[in-house]
Short mmCIF file of C-alpha atoms and ligand atoms in Angstrom, two decimals:
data_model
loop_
_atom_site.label_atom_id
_atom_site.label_comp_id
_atom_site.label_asym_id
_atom_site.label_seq_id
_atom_site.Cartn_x
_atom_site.Cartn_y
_atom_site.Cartn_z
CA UNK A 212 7.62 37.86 11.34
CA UNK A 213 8.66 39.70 14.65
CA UNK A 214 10.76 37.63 17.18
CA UNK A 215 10.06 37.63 20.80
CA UNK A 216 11.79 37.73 24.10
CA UNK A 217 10.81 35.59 26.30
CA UNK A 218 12.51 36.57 29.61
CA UNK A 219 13.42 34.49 32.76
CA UNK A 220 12.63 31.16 31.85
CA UNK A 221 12.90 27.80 33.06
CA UNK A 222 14.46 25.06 31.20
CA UNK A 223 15.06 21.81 31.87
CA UNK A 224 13.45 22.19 34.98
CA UNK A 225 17.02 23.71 36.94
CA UNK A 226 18.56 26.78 35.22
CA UNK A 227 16.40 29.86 34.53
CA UNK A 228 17.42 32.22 31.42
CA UNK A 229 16.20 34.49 29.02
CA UNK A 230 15.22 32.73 24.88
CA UNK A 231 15.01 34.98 21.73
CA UNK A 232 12.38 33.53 19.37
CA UNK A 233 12.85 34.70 15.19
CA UNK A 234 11.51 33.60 11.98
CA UNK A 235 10.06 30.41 13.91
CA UNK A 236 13.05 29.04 15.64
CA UNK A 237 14.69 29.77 18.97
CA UNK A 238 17.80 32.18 17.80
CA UNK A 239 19.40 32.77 21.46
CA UNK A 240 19.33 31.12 24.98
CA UNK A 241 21.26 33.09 27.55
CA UNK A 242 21.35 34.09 31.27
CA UNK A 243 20.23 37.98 29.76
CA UNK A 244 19.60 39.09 26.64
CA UNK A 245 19.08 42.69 25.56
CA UNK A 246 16.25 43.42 24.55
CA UNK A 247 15.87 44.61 20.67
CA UNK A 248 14.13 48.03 19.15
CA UNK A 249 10.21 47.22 19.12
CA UNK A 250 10.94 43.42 20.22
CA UNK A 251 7.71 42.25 22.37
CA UNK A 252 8.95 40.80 25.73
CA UNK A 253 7.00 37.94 27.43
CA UNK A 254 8.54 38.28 31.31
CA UNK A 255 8.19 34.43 31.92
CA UNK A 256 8.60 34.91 35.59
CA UNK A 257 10.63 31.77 35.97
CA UNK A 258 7.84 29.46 34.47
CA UNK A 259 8.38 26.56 33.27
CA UNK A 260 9.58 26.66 29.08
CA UNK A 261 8.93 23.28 27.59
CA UNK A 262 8.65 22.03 23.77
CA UNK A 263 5.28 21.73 22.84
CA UNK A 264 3.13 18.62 23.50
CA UNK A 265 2.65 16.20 21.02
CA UNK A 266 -0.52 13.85 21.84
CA UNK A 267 0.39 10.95 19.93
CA UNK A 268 -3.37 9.38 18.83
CA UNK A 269 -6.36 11.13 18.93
CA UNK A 270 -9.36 12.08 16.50
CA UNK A 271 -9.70 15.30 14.80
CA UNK A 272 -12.57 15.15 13.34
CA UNK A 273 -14.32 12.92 15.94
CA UNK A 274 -13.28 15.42 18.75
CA UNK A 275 -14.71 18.46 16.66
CA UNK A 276 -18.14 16.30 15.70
CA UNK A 277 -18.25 15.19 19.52
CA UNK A 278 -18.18 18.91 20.69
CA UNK A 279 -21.62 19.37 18.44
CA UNK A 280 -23.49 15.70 19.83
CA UNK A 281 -25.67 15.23 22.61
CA UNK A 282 -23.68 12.24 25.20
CA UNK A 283 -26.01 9.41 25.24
CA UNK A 284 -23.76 7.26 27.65
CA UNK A 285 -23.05 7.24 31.70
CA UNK A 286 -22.53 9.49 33.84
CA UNK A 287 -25.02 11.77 31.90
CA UNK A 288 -27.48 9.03 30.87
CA UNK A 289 -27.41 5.75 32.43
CA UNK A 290 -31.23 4.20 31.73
CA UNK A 291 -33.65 4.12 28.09
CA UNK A 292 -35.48 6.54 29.80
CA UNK A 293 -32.61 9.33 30.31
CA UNK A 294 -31.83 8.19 26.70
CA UNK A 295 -35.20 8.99 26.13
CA UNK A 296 -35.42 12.43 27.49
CA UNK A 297 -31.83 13.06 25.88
CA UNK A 298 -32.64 12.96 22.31
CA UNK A 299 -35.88 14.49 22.59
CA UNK A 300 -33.63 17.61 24.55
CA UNK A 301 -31.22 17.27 21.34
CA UNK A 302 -30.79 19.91 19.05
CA UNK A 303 -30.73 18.71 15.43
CA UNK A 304 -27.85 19.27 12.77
CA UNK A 305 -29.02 21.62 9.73
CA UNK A 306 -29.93 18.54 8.02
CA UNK A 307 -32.36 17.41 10.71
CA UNK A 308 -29.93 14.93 12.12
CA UNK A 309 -29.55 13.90 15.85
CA UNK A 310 -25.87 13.01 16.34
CA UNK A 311 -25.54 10.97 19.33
CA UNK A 312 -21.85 10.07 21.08
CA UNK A 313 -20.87 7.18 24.01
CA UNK A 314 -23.40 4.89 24.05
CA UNK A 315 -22.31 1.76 26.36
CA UNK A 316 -24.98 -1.31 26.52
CA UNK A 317 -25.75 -0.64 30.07
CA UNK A 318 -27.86 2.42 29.62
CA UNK A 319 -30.28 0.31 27.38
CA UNK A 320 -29.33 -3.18 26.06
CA UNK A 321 -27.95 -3.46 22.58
CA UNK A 322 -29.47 -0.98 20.45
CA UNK A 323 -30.97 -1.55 16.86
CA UNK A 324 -33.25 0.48 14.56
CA UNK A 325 -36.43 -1.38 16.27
CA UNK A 326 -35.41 -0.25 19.37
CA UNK A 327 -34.28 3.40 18.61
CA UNK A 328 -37.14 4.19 16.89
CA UNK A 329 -39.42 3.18 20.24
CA UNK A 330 -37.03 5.92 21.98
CA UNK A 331 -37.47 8.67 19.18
CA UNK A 332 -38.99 8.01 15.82
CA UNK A 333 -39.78 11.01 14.25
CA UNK A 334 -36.22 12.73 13.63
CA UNK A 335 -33.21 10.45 11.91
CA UNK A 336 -30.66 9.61 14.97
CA UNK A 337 -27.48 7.84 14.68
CA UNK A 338 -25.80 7.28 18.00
CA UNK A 339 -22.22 5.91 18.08
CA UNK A 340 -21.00 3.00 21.06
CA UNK A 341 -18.67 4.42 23.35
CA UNK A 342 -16.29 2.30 21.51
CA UNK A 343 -15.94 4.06 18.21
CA UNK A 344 -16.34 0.64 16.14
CA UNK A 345 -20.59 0.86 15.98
CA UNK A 346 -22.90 3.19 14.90
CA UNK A 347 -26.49 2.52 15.66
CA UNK A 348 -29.17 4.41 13.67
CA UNK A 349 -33.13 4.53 14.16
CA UNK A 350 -35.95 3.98 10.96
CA UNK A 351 -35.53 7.87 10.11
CA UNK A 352 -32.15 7.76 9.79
CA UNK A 353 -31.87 3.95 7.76
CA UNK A 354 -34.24 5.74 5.54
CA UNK A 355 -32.53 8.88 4.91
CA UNK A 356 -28.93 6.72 4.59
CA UNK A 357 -30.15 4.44 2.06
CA UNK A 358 -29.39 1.56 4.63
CA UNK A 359 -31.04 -1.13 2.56
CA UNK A 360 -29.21 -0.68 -0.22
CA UNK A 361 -25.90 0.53 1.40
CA UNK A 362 -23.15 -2.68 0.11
CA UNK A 363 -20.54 -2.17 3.41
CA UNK A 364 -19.87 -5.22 5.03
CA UNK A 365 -19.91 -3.57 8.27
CA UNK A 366 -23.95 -2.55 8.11
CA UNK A 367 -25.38 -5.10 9.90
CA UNK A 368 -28.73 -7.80 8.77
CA UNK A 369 -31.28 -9.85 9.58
CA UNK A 370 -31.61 -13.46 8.93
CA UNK A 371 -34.35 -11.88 5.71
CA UNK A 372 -31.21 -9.45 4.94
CA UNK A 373 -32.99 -6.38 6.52
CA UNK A 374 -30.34 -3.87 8.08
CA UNK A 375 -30.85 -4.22 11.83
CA UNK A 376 -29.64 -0.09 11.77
CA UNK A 377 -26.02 -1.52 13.43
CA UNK A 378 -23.07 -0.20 11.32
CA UNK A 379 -20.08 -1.78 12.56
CA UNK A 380 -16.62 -0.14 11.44
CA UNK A 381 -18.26 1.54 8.15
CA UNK A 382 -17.37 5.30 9.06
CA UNK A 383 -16.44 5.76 5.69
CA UNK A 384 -19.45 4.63 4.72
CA UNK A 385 -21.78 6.51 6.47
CA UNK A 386 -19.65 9.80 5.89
CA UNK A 387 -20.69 9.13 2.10
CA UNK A 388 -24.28 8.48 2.66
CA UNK A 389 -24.71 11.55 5.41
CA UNK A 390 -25.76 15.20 4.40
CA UNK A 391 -22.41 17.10 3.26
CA UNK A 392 -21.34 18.43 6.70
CA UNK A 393 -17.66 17.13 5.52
CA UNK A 394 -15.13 18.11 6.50
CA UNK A 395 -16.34 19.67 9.96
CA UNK A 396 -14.72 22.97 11.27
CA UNK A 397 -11.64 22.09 12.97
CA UNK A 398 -10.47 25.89 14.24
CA UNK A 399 -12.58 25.70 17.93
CA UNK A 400 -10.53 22.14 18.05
CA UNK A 401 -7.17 24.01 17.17
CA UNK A 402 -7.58 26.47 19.85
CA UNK A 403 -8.14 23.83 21.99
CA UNK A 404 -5.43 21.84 22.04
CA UNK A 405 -3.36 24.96 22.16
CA UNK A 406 -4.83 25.96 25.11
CA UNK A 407 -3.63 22.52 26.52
CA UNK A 408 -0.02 22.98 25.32
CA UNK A 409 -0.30 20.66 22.81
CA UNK A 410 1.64 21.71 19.48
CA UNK A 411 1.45 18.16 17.36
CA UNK A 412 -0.72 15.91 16.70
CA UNK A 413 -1.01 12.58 15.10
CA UNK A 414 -4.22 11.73 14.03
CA UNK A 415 -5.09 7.82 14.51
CA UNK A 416 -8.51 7.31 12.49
CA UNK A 417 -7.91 4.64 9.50
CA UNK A 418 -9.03 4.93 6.11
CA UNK A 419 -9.28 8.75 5.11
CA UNK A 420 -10.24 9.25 2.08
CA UNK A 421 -8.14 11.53 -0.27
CA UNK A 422 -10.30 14.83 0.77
CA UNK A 423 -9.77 14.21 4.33
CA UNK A 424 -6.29 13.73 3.88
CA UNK A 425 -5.87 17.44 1.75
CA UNK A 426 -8.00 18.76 4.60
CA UNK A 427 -5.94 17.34 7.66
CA UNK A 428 -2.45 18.18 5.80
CA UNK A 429 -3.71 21.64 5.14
CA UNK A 430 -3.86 24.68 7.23
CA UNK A 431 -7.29 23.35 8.97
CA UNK A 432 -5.37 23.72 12.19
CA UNK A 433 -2.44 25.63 13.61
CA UNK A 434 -0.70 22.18 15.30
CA UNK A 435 1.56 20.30 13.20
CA UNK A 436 -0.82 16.92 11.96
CA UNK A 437 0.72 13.36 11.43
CA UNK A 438 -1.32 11.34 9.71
CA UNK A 439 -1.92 6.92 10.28
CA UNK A 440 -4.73 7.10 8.05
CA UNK A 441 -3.24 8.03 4.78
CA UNK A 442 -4.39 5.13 2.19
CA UNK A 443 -1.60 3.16 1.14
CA UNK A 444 -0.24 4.50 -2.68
CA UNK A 445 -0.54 8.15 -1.21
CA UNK A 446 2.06 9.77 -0.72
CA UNK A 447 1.63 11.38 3.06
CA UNK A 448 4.25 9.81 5.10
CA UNK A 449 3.57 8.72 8.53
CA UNK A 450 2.72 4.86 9.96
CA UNK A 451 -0.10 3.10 8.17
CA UNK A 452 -2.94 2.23 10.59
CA UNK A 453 -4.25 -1.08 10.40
CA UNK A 454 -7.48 -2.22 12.66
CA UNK A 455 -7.13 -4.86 14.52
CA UNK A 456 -11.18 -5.28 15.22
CA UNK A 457 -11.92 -6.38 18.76
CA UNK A 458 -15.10 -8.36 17.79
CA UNK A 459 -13.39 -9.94 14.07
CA UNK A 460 -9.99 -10.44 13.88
CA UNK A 461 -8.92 -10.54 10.27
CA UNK A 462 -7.67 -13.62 8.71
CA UNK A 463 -3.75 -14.33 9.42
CA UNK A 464 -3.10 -13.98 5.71
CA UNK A 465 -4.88 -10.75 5.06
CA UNK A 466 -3.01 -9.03 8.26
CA UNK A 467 0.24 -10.24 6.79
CA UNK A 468 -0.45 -8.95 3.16
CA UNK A 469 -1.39 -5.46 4.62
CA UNK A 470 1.82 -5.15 6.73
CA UNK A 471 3.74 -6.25 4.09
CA UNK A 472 2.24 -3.75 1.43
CA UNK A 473 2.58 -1.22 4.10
CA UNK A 474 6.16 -2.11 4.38
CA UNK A 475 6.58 -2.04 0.87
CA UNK A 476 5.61 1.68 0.24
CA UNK A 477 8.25 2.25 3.04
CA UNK A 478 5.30 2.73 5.52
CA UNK A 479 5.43 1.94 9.36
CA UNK A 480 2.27 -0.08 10.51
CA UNK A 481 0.29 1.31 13.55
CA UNK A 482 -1.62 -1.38 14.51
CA UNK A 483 -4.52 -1.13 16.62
CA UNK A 484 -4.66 -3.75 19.20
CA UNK A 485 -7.03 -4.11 22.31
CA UNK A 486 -7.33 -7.30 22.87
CA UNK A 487 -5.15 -10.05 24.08
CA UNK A 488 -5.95 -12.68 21.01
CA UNK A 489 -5.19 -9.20 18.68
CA UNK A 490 -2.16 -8.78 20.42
CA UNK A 491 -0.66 -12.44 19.97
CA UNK A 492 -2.13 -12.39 16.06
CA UNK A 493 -0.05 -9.48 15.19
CA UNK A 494 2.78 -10.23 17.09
CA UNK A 495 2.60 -13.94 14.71
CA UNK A 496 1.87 -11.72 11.54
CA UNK A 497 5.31 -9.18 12.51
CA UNK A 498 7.02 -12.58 13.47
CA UNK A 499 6.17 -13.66 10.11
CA UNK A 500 6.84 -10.03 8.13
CA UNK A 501 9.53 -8.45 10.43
CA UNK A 502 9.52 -5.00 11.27
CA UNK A 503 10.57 -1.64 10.45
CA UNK A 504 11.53 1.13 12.59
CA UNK A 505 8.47 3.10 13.66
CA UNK A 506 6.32 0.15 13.95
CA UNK A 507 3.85 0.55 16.87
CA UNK A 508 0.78 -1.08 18.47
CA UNK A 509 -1.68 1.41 19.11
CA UNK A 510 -4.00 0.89 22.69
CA UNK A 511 -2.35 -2.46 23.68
CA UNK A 512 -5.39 -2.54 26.47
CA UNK A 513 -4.19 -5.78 27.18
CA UNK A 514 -0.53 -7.59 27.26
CA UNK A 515 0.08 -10.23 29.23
CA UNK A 516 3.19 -9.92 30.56
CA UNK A 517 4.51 -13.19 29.03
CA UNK A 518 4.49 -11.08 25.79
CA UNK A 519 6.46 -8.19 27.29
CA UNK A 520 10.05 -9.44 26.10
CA UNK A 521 8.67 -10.34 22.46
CA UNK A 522 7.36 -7.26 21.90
CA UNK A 523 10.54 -5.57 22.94
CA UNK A 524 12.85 -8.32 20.65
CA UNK A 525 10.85 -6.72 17.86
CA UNK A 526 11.66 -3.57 18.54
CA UNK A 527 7.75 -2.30 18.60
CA UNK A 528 7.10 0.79 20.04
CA UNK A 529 3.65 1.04 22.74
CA UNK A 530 1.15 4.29 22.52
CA UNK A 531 -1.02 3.64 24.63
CA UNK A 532 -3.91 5.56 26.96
CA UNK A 533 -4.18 5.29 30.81
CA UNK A 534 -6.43 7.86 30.89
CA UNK A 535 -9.30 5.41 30.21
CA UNK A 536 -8.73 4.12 33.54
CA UNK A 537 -9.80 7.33 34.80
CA UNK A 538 -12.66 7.60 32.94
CA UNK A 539 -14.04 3.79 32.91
CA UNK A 540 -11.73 2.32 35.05
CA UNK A 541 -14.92 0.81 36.78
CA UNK A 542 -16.15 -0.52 34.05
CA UNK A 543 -12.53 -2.98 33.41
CA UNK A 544 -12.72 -3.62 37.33
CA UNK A 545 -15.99 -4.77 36.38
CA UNK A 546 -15.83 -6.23 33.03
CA UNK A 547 -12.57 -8.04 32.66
CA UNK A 548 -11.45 -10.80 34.95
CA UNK A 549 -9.41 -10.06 37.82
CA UNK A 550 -6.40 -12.22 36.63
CA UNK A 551 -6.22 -9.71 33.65
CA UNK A 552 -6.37 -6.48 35.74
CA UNK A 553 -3.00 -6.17 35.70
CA UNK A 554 -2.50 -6.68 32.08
CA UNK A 555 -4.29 -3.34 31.72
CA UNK A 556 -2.89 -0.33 30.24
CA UNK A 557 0.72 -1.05 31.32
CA UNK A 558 3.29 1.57 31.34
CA UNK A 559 6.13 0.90 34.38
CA UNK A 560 6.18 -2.64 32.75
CA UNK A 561 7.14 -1.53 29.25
CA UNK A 562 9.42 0.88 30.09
CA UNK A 563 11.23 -2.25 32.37
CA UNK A 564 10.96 -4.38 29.73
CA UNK A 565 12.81 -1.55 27.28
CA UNK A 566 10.03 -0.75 25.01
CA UNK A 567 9.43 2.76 23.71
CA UNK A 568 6.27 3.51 25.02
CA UNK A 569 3.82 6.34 25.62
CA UNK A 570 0.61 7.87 26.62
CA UNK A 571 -1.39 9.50 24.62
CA UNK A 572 -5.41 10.70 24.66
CA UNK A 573 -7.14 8.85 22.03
CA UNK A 574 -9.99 11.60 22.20
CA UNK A 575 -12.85 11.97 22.18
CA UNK A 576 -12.74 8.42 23.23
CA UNK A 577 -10.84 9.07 26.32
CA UNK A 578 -10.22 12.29 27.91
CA UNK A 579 -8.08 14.98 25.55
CA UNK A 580 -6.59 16.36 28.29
CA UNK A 581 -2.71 15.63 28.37
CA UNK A 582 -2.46 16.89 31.94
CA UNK A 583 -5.34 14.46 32.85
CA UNK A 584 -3.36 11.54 31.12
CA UNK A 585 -0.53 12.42 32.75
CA UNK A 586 -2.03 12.11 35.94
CA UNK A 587 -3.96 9.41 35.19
CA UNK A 588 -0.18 7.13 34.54
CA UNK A 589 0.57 8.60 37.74
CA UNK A 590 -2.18 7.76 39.78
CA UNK A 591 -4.20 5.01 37.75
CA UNK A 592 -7.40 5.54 40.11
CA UNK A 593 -10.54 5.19 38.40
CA UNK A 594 -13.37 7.77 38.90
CA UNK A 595 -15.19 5.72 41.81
CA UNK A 596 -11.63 6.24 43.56
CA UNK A 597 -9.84 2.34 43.09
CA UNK A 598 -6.78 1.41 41.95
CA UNK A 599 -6.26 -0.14 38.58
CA UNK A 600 -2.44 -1.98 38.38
CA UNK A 601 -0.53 0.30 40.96
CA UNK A 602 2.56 -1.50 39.97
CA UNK A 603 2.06 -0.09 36.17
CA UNK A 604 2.11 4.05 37.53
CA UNK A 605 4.63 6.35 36.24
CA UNK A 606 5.95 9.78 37.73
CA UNK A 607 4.13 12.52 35.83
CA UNK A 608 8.11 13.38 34.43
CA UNK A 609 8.03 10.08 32.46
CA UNK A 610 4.24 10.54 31.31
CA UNK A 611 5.45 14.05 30.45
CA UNK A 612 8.75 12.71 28.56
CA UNK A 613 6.54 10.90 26.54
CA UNK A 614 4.24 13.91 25.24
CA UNK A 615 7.62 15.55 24.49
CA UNK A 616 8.67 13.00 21.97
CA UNK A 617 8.72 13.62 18.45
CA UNK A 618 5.60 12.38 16.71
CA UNK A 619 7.98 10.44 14.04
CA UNK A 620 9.43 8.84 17.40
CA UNK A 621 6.40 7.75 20.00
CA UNK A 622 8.03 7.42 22.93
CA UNK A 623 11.71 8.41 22.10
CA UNK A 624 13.98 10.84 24.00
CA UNK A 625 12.17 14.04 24.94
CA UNK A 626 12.54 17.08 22.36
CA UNK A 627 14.36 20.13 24.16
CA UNK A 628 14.11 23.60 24.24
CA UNK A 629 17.36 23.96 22.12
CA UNK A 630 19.52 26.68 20.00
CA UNK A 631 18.31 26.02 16.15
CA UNK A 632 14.75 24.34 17.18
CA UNK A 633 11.53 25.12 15.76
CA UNK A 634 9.78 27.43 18.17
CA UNK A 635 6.82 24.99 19.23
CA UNK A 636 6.73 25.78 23.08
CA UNK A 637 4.52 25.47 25.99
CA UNK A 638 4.95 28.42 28.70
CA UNK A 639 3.90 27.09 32.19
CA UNK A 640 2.60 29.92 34.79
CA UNK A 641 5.01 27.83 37.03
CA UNK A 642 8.50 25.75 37.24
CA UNK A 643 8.32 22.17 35.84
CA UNK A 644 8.38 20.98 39.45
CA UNK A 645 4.94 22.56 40.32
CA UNK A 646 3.64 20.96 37.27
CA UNK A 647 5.20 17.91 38.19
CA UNK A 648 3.74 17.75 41.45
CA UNK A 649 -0.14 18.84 40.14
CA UNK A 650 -0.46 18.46 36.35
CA UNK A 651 -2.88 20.72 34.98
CA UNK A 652 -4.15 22.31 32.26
CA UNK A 653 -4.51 25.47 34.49
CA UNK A 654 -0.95 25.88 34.51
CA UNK A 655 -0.75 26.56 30.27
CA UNK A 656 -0.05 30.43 29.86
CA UNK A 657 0.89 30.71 26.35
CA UNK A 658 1.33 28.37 23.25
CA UNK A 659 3.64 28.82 20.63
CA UNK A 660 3.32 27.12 16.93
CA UNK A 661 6.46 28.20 14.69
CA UNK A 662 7.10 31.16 17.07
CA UNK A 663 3.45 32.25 16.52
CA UNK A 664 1.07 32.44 20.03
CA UNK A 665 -1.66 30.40 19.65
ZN1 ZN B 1398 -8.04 5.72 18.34
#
């Protein structure tokens, strides 16, 4: 592989200098380095030279599906009629399949097959809540699933057992039962993120099955892929993810049993955790279990701040997502009551309290865009321009710190642009201090994955 010069750098945000990239790994750092026979030279210009970004929970496959669905949730449609006009506008799948993506109860009530099929009966539609837990499908698309017959627990019925067309949780499920589409393309979603800086990734969705796992663990994408959803007895490291569902907690036995398997193979749990009755049943269960390094609650939307000091006695690590608040920040303000607004999201508190903690995107359910995050924990305004929990902002540094962490360590001490490293680097078209000031994606010149631009 040829090396690189990269020349007039910054690191570390002060001292400016030139880094010699070969076979993968940074081989020099120095004020000025000599350039080599037929080396390629990248004249930095005193941009900023970071380790690459690690987004700590997000969705491959969810993020490459949502870039081929039509939006069926606000802003874009907010009534049954936009709805309406929306999936008649969609373009079907080569199956004949209308994929719909963040549907939210206040475009058109609760939806059900019934309901769907008044909107648009004649092509099969599934359309999935803005909260990733429910998929709703219309009488095309029960038919062509096999609904009736399907044995999930999550598919919804009727008092006379008829599927209402609500899958709750059964993703698994319905990837069996859909047209082979599986696994989707994930190379426009690799050139994303490396457009954003990001060079790791940990992917949070539960449950893969063994082919998704050989896919995700693969060369399917140039960014280096952590896994939560490995099934327990395989052998891909990385945390086990356990869902905590908002709407049905699982039975205080059953959590127990699954952290303690996890445990048991040697496995971290990442537990996801929204609400505040989630949060105080798994903080019981790990009370119960103990813990093991690398444990970590995934979203903790909510902690009161009575919790704060128990979560931090055992030793649980935070990854959580302000960038929500900028993208349905309303909605909380709205939704939640105002004694629990400042339960929301926390960050300044955690870090007080001495809990490793970060941000990360959860996309597509929140905004991919690390930059965005960042300035969403800096700023925590929502998109009609309020203030969710001032007291829980970051500086953009911290926010940053926490994208730099390794994604076996959410949270921990930032990786550095070091002799020996792996060359997984973000160039900035200015010094960390710009970026600092006015995170943004704009300011990503050049990604580097092993040494190779991306
Ligand atoms: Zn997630």
């Amino acid at each position: 592989m040829t090396g690189l010069l990269i020349r007039d750098a910054e690191l570390e945000g002060e001292r400016r200098a030139d880094v010699r990239i070969g076979d993968g790994t940074i081989t020099e750092i120095a004020p000025a380095l000599d350039r080599r026979p037929g080396e390629p030279v990248l004249d930095a210009g005193g941009g900023a030279l970071l380790p690459g970004l690690c987004d700590h929970h997000l969705h491959l496959y969810a993020i490459a599906a949502r870039a081929r669905s039509v939006l069926c949730g606000p802003p874009r449609v907010r009534t049954a009629e936009g709805l309406r006009a929306a999936l008649a506008a969609a373009v079907a799948d080569e199956h004949g399949w209308i994929r719909g993506i963040g549907y939210h109860e206040s475009v058109a009530g609760p939806l059900d097959a019934g309901i769907l099929d008044r909107l648009h009966p004649a092509r099969p539609v599934r359309i999935q809540h803005r909260s990733g837990a429910l998929w709703m499908v219309n009488g095309a698309g029960a038919t062509a699933l096999g609904l009736a017959a399907g044995d999930h627990p999550g598919i919804e019925r009727d008092e006379h057992g008829v599927p209402t067309g609500r899958l709750w949780r059964a993703d698994d499920w319905l990837r069996a039962h859909l047209p082979a589409a599986w696994p989707p393309d994930l190379t426009a979603t690799g050139t994303r993120l490396a457009r954003l800086g990001i060079t790791a990734v940990t992917d949070a969705t539960p449950d893969l099955d063994p082919a998704a796992v050989a896919a995700l663990t693969g060369d399917a994408l140039p960014q280096r892929v952590l896994l939560l959803g490995a099934p327990l007895g395989h052998p891909a490291a990385g945390p086990y993810k356990i869902v905590l569902a908002d709407s049905d907690l699982p039975e205080y036995d059953a959590l127990t049993a699954k952290i303690r398997a996890a445990h048991g193979e040697n496995r971290a749990v990442a537990v996801h955790c929204v609400t505040r009755e989630a949060l105080a049943l798994l903080l019981a269960a790990l009370d119960e279990t103990g813990t093991r390094a690398g444990d970590r609650i995934e979203h903790a939307a909510l902690v009161p701040a009575e919790l704060l000091s128990r979560i931090a006695e055992l030793g649980l690590r935070i990854v959580t997502q302000p960038g929500f608040l900028a993208d349905r920040g309303d909605d909380y303000l709205r939704d939640i009551p105002a004694a629990e607004h400042p339960d929301l999201y926390r960050l300044r508190s955690l870090v007080a309290a001495g809990i490793r903690c970060t941000a990360s995107s959860d996309a597509p359910y929140g905004p991919l865009d690390p930059w965005a995050v960042m300035h969403a924990a800096a700023h925590r305004e929502t998109p009609a321009g309020r203030t969710v929990g001032a007291a829980e902002r970051i500086d953009v540094g911290r926010a940053l710190a926490g994208y730099l962490s390794d994604p076996t360590d959410p949270g921990g001490p930032p990786r550095r642009v070091a002799l020996g490293t792996i060359a997984d680097l973000v160039l900035l078209r200015a010094p960390l201090a710009t970026a600092v000031r006015k995170p943004s994606a704009e300011l990503v010149r050049a990604t580097f994955i092993g040494g190779v631009p991306r």
